[in-house]
PDB file of C-alpha atoms in Angstrom:
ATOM      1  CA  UNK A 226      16.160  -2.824  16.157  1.00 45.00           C
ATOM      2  CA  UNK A 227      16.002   0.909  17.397  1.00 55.00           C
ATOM      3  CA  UNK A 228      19.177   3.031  16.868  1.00 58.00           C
ATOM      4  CA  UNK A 229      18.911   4.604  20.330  1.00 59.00           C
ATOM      5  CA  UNK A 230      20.768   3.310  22.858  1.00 58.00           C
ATOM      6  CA  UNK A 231      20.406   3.715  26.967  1.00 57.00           C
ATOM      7  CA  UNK A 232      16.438   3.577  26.612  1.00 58.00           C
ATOM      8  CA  UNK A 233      16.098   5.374  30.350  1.00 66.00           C
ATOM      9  CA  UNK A 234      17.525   8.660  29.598  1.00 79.00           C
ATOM     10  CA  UNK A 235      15.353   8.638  26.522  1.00 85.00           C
ATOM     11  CA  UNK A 236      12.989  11.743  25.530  1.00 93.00           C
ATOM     12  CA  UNK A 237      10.175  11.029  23.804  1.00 92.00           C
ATOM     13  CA  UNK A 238      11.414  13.826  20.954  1.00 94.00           C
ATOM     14  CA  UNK A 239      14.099  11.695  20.770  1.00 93.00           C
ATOM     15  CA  UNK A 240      11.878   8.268  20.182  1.00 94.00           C
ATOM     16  CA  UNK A 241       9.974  10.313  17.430  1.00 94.00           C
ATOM     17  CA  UNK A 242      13.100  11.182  15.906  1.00 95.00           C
ATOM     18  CA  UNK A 243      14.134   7.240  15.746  1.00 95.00           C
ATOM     19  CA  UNK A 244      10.891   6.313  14.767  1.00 94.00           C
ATOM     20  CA  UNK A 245      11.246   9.021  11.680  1.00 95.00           C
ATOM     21  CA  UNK A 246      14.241   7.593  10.395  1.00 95.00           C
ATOM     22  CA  UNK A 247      12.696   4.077  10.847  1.00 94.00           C
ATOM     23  CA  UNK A 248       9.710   5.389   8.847  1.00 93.00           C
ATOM     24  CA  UNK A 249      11.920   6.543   6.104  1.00 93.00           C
ATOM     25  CA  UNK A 250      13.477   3.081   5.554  1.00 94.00           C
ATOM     26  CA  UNK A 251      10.652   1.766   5.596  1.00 91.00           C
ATOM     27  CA  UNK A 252       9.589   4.125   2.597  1.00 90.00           C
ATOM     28  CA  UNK A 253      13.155   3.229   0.919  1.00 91.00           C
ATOM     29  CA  UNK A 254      12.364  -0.785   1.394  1.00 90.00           C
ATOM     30  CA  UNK A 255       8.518  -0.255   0.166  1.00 86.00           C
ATOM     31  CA  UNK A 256       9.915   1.255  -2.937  1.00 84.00           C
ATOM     32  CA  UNK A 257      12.432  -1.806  -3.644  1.00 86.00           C
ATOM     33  CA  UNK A 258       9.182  -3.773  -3.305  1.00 86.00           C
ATOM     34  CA  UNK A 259       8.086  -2.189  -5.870  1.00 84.00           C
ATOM     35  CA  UNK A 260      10.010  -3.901  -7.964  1.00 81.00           C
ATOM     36  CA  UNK A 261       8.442  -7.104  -7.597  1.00 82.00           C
ATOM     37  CA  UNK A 262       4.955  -5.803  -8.937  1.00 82.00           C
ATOM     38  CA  UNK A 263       4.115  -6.465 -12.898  1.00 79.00           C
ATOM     39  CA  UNK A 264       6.502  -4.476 -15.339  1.00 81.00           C
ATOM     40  CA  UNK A 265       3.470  -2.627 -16.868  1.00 81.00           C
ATOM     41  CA  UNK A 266       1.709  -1.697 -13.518  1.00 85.00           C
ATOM     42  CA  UNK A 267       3.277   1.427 -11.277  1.00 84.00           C
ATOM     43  CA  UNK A 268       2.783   1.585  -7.885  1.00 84.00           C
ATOM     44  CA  UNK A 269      -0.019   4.258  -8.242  1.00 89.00           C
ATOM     45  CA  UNK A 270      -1.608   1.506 -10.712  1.00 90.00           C
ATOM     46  CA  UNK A 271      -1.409  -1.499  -7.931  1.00 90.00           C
ATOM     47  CA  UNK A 272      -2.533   0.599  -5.467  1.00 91.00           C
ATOM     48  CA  UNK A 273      -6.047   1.621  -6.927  1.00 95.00           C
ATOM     49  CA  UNK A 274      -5.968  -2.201  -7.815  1.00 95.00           C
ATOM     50  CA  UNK A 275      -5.334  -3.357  -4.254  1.00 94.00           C
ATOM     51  CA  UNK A 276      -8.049  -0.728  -2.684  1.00 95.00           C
ATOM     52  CA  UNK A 277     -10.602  -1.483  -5.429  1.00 96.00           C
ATOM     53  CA  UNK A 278      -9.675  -5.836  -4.202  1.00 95.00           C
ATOM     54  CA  UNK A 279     -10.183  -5.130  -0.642  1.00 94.00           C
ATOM     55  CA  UNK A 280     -12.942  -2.487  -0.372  1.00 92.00           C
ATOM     56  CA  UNK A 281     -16.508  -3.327  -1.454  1.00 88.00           C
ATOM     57  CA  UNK A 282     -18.570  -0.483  -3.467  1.00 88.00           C
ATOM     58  CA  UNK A 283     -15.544   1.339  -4.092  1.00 94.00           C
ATOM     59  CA  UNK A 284     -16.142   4.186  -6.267  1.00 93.00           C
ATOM     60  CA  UNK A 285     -13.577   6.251  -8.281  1.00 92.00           C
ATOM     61  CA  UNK A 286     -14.517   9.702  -5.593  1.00 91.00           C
ATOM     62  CA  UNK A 287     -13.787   6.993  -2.757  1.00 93.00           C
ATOM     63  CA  UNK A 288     -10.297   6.698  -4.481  1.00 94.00           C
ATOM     64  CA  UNK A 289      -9.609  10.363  -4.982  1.00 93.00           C
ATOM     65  CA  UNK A 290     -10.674  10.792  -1.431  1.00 90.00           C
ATOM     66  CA  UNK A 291      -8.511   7.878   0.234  1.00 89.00           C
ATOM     67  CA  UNK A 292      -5.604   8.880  -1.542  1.00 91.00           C
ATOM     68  CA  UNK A 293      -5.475  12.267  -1.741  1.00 90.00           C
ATOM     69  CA  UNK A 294      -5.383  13.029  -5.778  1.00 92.00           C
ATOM     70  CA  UNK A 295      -6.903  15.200  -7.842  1.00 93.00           C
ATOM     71  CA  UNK A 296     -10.017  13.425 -10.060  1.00 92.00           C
ATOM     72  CA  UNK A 297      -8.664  13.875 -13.050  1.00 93.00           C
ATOM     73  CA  UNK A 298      -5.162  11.546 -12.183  1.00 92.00           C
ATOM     74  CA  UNK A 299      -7.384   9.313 -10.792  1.00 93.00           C
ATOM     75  CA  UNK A 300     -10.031   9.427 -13.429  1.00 91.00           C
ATOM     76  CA  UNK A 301      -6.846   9.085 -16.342  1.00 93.00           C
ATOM     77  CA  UNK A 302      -5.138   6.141 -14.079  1.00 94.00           C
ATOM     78  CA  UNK A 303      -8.726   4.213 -13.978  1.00 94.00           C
ATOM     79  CA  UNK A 304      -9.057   4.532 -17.780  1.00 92.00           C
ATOM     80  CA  UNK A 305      -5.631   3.096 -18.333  1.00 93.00           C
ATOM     81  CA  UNK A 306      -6.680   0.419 -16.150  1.00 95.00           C
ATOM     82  CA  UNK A 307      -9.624  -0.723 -17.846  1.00 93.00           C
ATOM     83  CA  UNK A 308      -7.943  -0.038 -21.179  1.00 94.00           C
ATOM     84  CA  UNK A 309      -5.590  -3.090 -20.162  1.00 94.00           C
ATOM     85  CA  UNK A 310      -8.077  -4.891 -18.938  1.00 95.00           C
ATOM     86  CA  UNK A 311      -7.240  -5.118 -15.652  1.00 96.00           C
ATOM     87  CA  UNK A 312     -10.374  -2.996 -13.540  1.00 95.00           C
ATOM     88  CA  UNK A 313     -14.592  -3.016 -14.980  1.00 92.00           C
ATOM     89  CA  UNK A 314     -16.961  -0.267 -13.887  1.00 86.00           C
ATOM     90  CA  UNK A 315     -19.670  -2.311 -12.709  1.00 82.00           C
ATOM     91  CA  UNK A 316     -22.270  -0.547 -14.233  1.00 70.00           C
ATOM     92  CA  UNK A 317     -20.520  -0.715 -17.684  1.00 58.00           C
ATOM     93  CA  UNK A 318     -21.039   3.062 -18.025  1.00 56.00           C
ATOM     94  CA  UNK A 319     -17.357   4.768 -18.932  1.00 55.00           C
ATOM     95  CA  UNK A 320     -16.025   7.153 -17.531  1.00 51.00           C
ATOM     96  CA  UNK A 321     -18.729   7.487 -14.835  1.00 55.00           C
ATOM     97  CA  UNK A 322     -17.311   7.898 -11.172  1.00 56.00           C
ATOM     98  CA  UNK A 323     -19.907   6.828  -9.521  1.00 78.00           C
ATOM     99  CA  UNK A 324     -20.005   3.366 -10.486  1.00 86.00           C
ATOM    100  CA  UNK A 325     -18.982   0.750  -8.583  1.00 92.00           C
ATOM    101  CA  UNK A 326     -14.972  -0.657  -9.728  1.00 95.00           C
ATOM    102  CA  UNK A 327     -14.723  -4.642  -9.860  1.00 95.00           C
ATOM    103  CA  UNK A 328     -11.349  -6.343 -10.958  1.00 96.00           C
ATOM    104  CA  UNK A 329     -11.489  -8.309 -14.421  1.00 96.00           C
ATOM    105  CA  UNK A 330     -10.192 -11.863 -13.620  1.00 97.00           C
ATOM    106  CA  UNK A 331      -6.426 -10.502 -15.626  1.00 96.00           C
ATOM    107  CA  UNK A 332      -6.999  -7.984 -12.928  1.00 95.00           C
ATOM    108  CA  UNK A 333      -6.939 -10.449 -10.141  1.00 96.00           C
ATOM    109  CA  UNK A 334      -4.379 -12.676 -11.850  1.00 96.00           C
ATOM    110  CA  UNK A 335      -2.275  -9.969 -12.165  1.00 94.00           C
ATOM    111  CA  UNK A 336      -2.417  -8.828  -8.362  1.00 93.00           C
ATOM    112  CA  UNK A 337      -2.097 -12.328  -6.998  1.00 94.00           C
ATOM    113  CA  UNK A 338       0.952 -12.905  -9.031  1.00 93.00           C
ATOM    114  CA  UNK A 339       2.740  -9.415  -7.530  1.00 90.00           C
ATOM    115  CA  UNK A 340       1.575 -10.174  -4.232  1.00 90.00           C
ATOM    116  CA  UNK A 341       3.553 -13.349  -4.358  1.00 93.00           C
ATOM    117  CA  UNK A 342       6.365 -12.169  -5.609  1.00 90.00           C
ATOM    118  CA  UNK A 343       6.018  -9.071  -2.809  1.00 90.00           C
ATOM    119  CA  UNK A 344       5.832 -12.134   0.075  1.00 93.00           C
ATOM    120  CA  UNK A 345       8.847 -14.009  -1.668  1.00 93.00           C
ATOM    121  CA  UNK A 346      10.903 -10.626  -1.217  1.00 92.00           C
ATOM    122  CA  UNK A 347       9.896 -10.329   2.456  1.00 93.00           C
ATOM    123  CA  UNK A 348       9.479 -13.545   3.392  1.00 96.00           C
ATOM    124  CA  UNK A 349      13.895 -13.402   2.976  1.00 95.00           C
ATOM    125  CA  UNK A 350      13.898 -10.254   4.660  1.00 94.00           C
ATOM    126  CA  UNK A 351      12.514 -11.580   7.485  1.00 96.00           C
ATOM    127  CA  UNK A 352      14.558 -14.940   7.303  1.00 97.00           C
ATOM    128  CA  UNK A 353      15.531 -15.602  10.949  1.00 97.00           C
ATOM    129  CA  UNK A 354      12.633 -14.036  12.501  1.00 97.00           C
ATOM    130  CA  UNK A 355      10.657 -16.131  14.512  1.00 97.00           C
ATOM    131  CA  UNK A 356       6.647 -16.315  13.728  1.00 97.00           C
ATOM    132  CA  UNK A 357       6.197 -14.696  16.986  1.00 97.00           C
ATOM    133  CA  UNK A 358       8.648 -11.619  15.992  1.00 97.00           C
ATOM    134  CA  UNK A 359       7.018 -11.432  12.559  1.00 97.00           C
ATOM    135  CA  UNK A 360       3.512 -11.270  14.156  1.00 97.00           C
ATOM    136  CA  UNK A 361       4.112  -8.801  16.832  1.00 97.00           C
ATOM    137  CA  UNK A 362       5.872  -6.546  13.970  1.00 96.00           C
ATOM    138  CA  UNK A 363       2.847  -6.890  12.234  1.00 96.00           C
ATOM    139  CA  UNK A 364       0.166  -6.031  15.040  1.00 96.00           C
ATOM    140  CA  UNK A 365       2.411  -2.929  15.857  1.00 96.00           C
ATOM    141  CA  UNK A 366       2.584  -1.693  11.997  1.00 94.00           C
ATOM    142  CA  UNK A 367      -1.717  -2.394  12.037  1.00 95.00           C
ATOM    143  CA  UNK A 368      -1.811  -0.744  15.616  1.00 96.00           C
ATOM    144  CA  UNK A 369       0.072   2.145  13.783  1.00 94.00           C
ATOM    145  CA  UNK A 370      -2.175   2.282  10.813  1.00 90.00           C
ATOM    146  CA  UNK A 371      -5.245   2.001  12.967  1.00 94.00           C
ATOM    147  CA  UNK A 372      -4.372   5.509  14.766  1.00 94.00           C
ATOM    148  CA  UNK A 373      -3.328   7.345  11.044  1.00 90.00           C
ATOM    149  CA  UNK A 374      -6.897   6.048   9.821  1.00 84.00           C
ATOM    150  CA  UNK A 375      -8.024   7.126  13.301  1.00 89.00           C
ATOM    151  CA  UNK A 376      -6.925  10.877  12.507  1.00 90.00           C
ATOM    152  CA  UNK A 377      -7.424  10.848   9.123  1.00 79.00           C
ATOM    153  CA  UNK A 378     -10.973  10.267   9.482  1.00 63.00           C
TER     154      UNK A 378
END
């Protein structure tokens, strides 16, 4: 629910400015999800994990490009991951960013077992909402990250 009140006499500065602290809480309650991932895993860790599930091909440059970090971090934070067995280079050559990056099984295990301890946490956030509320939330927060990928790219 919006901390403005008296939506008529409304600017749309002052919308923005709602919709920035909104936006930071939103930051505050991503971090407390956190949390929930593996012990061993930071949130720069599951990340790379998560893009390298959902995006075919991906290549380490694909990461340093999509998230905005030097090669080296990402190139040190991809070692660590195969190190623990978690992420392969398809192409079995170390080291080398443009192979393709494939999750080990532990890899999937591992990011199936955060992700439902990230839905436990939310699912009791959102206890009360209705599955309508809960999917309109969630068509305006993918609206929203259609427009940043939008200008991003």
């Amino acid at each position: 629910m919006s901390t403005l009140r008296g939506w008529n006499t409304v600017t749309r500065k002052d919308v923005i400015e709602d919709l920035y602290g909104q936006l930071n809480s939103l930051i505050r309650r991503s971090r407390e999800l956190s949390h929930e991932l593996h012990p061993d895993l930071s949130l720069m860790a599951h990340t790379i994990l998560s893009l390298v599930e959902s995006t075919r091909e991906i290549r380490a440059s694909d990461l340093t490009e999509r998230l905005g970090l030097d090669k080296s971090t990402v190139s040190r934070q991809l070692d660590q991951l195969a190190n623990d067995g978690l992420l392969d280079r398809v192409g079995g050559r170390p080291g080398r960013r443009g192979d393709p990056l494939a999750l080990t099984p532990t890899g999937r295990q591992t990011l199936a077992a955060d992700a439902d301890r990230v839905r436990a946490r939310v699912t009791r956030w959102l206890d009360g909402w209705s599955a309508d509320e809960i999917a309109a939330f969630a068509g305006l927060i993918a609206r929203f990250n259609t427009s940043v990928d939008a200008s991003i790219g």
